[in-house]
Short mmCIF file of C-alpha atoms and ligand atoms in Angstrom, two decimals:
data_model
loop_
_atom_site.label_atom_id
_atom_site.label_comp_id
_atom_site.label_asym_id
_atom_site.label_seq_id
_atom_site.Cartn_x
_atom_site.Cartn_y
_atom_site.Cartn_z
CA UNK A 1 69.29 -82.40 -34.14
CA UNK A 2 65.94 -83.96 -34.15
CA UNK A 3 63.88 -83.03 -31.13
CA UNK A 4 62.66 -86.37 -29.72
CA UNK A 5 59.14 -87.08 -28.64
CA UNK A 6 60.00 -87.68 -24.92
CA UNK A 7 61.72 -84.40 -24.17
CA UNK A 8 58.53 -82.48 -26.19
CA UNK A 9 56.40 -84.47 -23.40
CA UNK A 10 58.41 -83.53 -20.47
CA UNK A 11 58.66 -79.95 -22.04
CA UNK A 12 55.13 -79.18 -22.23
CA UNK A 13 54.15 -81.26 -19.03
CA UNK A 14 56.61 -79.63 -16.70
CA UNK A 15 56.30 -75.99 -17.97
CA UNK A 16 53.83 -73.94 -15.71
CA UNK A 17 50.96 -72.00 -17.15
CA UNK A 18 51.79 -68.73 -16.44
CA UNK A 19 51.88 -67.87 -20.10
CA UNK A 20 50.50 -69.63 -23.44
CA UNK A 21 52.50 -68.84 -25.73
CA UNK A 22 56.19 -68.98 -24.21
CA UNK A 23 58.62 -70.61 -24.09
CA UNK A 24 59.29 -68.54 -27.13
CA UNK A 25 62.75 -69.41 -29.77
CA UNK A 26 62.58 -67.27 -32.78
CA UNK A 27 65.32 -67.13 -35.12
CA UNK A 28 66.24 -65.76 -38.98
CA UNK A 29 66.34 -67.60 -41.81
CA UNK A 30 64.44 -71.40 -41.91
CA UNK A 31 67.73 -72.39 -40.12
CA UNK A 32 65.24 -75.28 -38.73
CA UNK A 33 67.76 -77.17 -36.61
CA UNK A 34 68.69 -74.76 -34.80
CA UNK A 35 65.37 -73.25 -33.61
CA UNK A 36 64.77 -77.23 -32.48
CA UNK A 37 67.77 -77.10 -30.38
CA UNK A 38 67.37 -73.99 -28.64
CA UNK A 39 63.98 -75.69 -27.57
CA UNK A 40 64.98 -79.21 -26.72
CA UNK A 41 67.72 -77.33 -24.98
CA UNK A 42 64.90 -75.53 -22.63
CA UNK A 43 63.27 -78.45 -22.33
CA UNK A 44 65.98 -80.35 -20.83
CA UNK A 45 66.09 -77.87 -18.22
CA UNK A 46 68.80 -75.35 -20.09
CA UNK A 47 68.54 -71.24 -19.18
CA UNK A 48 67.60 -68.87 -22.39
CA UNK A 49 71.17 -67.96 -22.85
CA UNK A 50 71.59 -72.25 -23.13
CA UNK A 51 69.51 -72.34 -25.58
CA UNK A 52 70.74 -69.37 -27.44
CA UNK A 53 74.18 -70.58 -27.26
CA UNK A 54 72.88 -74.43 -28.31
CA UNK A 55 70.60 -73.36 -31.17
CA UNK A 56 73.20 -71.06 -32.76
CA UNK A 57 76.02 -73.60 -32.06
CA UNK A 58 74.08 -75.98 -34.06
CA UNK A 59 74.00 -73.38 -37.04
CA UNK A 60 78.08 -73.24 -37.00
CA UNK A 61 78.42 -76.47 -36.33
CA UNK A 62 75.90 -77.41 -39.69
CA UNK A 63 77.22 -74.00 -41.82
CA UNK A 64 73.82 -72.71 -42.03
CA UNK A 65 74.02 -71.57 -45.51
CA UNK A 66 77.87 -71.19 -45.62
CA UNK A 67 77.15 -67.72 -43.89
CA UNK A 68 77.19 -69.41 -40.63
CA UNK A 69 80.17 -70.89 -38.91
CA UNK A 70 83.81 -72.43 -41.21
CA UNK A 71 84.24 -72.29 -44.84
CA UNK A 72 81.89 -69.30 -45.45
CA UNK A 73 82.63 -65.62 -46.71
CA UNK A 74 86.15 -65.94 -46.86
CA UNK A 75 87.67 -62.50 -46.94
CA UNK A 76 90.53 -60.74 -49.45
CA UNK A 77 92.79 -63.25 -48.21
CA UNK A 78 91.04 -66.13 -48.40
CA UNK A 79 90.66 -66.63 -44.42
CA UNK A 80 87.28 -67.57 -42.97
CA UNK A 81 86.74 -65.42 -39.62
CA UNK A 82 83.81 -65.29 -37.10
CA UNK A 83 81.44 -62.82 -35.29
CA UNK A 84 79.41 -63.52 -32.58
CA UNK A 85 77.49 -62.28 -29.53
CA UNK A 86 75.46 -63.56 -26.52
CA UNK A 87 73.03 -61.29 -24.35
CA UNK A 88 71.63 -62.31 -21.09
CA UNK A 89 68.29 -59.52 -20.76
CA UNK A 90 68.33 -60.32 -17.34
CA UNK A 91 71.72 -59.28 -16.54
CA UNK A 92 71.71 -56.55 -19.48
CA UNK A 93 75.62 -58.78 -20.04
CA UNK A 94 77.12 -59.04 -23.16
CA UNK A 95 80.04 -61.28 -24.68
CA UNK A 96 81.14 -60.83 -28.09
CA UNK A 97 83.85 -61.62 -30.47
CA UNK A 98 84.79 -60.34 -33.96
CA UNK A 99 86.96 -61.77 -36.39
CA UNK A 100 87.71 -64.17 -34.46
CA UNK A 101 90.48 -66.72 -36.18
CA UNK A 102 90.44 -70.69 -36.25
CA UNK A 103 87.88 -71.23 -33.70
CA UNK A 104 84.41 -73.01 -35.05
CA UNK A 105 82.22 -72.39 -32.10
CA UNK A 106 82.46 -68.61 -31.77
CA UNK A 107 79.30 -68.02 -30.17
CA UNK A 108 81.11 -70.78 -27.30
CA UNK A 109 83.61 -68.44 -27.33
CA UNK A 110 81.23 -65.13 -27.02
CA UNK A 111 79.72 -66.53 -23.67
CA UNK A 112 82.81 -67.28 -22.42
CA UNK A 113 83.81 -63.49 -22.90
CA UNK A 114 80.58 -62.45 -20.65
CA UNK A 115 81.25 -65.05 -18.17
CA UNK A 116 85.03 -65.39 -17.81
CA UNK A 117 86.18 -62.02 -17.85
CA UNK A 118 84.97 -58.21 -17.13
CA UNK A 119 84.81 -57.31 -21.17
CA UNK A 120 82.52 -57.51 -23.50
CA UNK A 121 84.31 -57.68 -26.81
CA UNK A 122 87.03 -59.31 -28.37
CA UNK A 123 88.50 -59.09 -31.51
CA UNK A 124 91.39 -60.38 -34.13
CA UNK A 125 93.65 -62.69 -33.10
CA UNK A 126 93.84 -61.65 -29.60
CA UNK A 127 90.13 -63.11 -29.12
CA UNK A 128 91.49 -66.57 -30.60
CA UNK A 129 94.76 -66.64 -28.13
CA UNK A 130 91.81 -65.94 -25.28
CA UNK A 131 89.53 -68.79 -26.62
CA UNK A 132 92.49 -71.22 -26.84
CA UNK A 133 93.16 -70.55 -23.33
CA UNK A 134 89.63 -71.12 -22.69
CA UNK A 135 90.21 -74.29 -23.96
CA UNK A 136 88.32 -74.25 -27.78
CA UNK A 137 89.53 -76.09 -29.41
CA UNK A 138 92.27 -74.35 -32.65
CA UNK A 139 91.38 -75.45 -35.84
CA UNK A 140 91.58 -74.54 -39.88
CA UNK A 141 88.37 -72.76 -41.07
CA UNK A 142 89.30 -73.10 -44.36
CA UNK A 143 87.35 -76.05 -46.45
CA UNK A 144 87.11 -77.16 -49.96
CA UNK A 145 83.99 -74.78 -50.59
CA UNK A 146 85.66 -72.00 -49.12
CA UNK A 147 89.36 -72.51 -51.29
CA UNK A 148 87.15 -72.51 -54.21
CA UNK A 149 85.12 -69.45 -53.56
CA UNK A 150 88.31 -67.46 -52.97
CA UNK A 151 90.07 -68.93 -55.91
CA UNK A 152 87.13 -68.00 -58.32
CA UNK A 153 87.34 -64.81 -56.96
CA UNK A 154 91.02 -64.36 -57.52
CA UNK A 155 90.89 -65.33 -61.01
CA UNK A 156 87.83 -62.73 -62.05
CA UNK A 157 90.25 -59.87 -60.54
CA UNK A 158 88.88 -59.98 -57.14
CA UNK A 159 85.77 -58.83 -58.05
CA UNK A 160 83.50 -57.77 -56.12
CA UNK A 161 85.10 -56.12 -53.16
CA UNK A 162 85.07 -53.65 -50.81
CA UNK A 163 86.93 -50.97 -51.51
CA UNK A 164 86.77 -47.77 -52.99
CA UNK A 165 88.84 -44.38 -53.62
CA UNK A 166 92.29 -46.60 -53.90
CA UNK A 167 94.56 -47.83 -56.93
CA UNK A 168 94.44 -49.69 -58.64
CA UNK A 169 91.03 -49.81 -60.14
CA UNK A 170 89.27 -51.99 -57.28
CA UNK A 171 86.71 -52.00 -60.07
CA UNK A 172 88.73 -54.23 -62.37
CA UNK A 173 92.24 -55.34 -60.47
CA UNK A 174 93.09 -56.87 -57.33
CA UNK A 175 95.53 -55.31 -54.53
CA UNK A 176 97.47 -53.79 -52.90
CA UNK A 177 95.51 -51.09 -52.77
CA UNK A 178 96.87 -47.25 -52.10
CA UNK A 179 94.67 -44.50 -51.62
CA UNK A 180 93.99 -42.27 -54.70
CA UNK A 181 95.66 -39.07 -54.61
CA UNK A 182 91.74 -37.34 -56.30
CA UNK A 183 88.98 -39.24 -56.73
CA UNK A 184 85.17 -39.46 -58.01
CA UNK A 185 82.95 -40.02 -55.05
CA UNK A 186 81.45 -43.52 -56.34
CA UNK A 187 78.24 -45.40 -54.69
CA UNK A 188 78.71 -48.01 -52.51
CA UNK A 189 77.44 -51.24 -54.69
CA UNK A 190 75.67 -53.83 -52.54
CA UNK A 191 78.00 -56.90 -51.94
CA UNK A 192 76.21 -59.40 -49.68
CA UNK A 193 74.97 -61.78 -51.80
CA UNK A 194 70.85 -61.82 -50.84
CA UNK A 195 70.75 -65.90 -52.55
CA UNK A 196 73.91 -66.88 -50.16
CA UNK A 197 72.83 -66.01 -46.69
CA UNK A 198 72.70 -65.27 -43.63
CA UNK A 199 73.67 -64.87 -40.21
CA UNK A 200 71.97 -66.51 -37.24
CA UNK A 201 69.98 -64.40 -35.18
CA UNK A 202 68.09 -65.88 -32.05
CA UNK A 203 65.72 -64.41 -29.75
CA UNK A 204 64.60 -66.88 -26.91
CA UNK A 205 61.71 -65.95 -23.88
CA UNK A 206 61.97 -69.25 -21.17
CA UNK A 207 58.78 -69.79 -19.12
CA UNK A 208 60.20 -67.47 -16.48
CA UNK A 209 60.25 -64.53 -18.71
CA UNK A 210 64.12 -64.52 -19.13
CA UNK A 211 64.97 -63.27 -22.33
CA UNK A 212 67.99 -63.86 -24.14
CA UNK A 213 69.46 -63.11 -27.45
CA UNK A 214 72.38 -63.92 -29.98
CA UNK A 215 74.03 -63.75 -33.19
CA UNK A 216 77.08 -66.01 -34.96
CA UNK A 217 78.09 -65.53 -38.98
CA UNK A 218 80.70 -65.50 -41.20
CA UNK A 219 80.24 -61.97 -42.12
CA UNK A 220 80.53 -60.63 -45.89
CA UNK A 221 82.37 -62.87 -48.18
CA UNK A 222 85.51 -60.81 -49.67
CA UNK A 223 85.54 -58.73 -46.95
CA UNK A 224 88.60 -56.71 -46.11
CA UNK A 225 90.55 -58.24 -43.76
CA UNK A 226 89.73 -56.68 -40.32
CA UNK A 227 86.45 -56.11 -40.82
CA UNK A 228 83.82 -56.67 -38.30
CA UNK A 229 80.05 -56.65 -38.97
CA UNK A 230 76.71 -55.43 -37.04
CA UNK A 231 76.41 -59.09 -35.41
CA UNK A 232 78.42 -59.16 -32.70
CA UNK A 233 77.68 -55.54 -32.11
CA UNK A 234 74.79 -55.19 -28.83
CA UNK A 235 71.87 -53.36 -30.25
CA UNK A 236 72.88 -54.08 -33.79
CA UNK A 237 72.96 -57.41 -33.68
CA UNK A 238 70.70 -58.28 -31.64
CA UNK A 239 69.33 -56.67 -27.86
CA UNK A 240 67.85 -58.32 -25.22
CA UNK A 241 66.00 -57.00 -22.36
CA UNK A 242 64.02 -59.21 -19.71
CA UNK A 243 61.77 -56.07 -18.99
CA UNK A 244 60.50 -55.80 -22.83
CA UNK A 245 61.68 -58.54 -25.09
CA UNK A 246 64.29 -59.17 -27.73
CA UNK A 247 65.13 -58.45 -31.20
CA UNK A 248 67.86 -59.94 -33.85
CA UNK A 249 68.89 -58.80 -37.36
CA UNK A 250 70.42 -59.96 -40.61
CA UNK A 251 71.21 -58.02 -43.46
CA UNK A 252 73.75 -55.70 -44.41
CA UNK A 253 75.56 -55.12 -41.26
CA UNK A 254 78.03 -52.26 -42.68
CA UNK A 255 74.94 -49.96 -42.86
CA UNK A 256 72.78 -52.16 -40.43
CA UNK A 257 75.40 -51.36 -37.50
CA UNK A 258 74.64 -47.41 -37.90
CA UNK A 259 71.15 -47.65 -36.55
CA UNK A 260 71.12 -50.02 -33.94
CA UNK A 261 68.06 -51.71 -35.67
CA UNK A 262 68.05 -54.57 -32.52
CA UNK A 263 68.01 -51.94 -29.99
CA UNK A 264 65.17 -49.44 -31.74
CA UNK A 265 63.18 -52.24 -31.97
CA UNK A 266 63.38 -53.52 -28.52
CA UNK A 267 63.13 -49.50 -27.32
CA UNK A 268 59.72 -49.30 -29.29
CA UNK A 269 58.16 -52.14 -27.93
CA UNK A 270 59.16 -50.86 -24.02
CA UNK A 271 56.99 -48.02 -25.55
CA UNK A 272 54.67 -50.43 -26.17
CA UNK A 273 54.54 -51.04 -29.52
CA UNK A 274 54.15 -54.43 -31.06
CA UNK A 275 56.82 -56.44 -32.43
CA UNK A 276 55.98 -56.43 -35.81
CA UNK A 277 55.45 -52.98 -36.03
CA UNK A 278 58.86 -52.35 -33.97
CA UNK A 279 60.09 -54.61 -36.61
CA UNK A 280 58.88 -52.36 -39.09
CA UNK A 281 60.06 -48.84 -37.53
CA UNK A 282 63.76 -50.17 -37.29
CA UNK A 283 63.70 -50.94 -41.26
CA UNK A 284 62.13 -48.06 -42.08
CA UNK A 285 64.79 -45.85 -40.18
CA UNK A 286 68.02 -47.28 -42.37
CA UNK A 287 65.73 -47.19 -45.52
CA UNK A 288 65.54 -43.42 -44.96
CA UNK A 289 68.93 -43.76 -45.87
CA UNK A 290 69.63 -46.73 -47.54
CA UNK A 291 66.96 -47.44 -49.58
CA UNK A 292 68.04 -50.14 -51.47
CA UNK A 293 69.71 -52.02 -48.21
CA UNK A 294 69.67 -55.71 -47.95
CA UNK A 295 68.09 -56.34 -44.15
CA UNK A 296 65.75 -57.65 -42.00
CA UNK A 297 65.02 -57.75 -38.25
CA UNK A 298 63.15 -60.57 -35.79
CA UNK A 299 61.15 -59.36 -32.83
CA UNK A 300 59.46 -60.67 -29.43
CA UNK A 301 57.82 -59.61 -26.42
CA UNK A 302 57.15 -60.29 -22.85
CA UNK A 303 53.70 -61.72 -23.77
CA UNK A 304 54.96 -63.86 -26.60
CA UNK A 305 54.16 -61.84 -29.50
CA UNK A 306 56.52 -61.99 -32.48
CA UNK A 307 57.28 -60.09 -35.78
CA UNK A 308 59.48 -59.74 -38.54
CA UNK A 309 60.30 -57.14 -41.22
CA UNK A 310 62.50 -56.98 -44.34
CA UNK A 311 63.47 -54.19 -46.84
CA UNK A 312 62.47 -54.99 -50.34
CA UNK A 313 64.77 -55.13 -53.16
CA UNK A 314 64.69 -57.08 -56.28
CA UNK A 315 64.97 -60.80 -55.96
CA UNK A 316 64.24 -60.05 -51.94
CA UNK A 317 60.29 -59.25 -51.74
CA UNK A 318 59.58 -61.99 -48.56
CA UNK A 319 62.00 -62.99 -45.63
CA UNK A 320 61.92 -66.23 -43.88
CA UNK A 321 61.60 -66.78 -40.09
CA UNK A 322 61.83 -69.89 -37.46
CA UNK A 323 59.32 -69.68 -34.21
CA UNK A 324 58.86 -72.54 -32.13
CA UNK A 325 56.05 -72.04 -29.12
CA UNK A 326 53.95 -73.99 -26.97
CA UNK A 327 51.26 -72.94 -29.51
CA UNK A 328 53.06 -74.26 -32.68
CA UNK A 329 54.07 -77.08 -30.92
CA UNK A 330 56.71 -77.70 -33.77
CA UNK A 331 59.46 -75.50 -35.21
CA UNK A 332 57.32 -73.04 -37.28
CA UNK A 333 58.71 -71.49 -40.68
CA UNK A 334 57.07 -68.18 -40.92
CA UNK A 335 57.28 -65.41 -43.73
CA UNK A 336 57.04 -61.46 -43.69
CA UNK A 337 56.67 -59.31 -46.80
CA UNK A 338 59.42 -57.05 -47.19
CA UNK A 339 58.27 -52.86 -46.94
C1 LIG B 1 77.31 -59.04 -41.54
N1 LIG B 1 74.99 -59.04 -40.91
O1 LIG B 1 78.39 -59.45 -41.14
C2 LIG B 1 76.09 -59.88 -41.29
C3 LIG B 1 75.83 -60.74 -42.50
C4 LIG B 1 74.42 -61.07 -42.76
O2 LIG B 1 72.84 -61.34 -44.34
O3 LIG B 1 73.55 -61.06 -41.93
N2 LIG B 1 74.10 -61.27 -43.99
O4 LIG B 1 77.16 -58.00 -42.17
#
């Protein structure tokens, strides 16, 4: 969506100087069109968790990348399923959903978890039934790209996937799998393609000082059926917290979600470090481990301040960012060099 002239006017002239640099919307990836509509959504008078929910709409509704929204990742089966989460820093509330089946708007569906019921995470097909009765609309994620992705994938023996210590050979033959009686401890090989991503993460700081934060994907294409990744996960994901600021990641969620890189960050700037170094800290502490993980993580604070931070691994030496400020005056495509 194209942000149009007027609303930029009535945007900057009705928004108080109490800061410079915020409103703040940061976001992963140059996922441009959705940075612009989590501002035009502020500037039409919409909350921070508006404009989270708006910008990362936009992503599903467009397929950012085909790791955003239908027809991405589908998993063993061929199904496309989603994962999303909102967080309102004000209210410290959460809504998530994971796997969540035939629904395109999932982070729609995430906010309608924190608002219209007590929970804070729903999964599988359960979370589908809910958002039906929510009234979402029920519709086949499946598309043209996504048939041909699994059926590639079918014919080269399902390879790659996920699994390991079964038989067959996951190394060379498709399912069903059993688990292997012995077996040689193998390594983990990295599966999320780094030149087909990546999940939406959005921070956004309104004029007030309200922070908010989300996440939507399609996860990990040939996933196992069932999984769930790090996004809709609070603290994994991404955290928010009105008191400090907010922070989002992308990456490898099957390690990411170990660390809570989202939360670490946001709990090292309350100790009043600055984003980009918080950024930093929470990708050094699953390289410890991991040191070849695919990730990166956005950050912001109270005053505006922003940072980003990636792990480098061949092919994946810079990650791309979206910031759109009162200072940039535009949506902003920023890079960090991966540590
Ligand atoms: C996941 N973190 O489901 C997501 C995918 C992603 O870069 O961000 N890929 O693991």
């Amino acid at each position: 969506m194209k942000l149009k002239l007027i609303e930029l006017i009535i945007c900057f002239s009705l928004t108080p100087t109490c800061s410079a640099v915020l409103p703040l919307v940061i976001n992963t990836w140059p996922f441009k069109d959705a940075t612009t509509t989590a501002w035009s959504t502020l500037c039409s008078g919409g909350s921070a968790l508006d404009a989270v929910e708006a910008g990362c709409a936009q992503c599903e509704k467009l397929q950012c990348d085909g790791s955003v929204g239908y027809g991405g990742s589908p998993d063993e089966t061929g199904e496309t399923t989603l994962d999303a989460m909102i967080m309102n820093g004000d209210t410290m509330e959460v809504g998530a959903v994971g796997q969540l089946r035939r629904i395109k708007n999932a982070i729609g569906v995430a906010r309608a978890v924190m608002e219209r019921t007590k929970h804070t995470f729903l999964v599988g097909e359960s979370a589908s039934v809910f958002a039906e009765n929510m009234g979402f609309l029920a519709e086949d994620l499946t598309t043209n790209q996504s048939l041909s992705i699994f059926t590639k994938w079918l014919k080269e023996n399902c390879q790659p996937n996920y699994r390991q210590h079964v038989s067959p050979d996951p190394s060379t033959s498709c399912g069903p799998y059993k688990p292997q009686a012995m077996f040689q401890r193998r390594r983990r090989g990295q599966l999320i393609d780094i030149h087909a991503h990546d999940t939406i993460g959005m921070i956004v700081i309104n004029q007030a000082g309200q922070v908010a934060a989300g996440t939507s994907t399609n996860g990990a294409r040939h996933k196992v059926p069932g999984r769930v990744g790090d996004s809709p996960i609070a603290g994994a994901g991404a955290y928010a917290d009105s008191t400090v600021g907010g922070a989002a990641a992308t990456g490898d969620g099957d390690i990411m979600m170990r660390f809570l890189p989202s939360y670490l960050a946001v709990e090292q700037m309350r100790a009043g470090v600055d984003p980009s170094a918080a950024c930093r800290t929470a990708i050094t502490r699953i390289k410890k481990h991991f040191p070849d993980f695919f990730g990166a993580v956005v950050c912001a604070n109270m005053t505006g301040s922003y940072g980003a931070a990636c792990n480098k691994r061949p092919g994946f030496s810079q990650f791309p960012f979206m910031v759109f400020n009162r200072k940039s005056n535009v949506p902003r495509q920023e890079m960090v060099d991966c540590i």
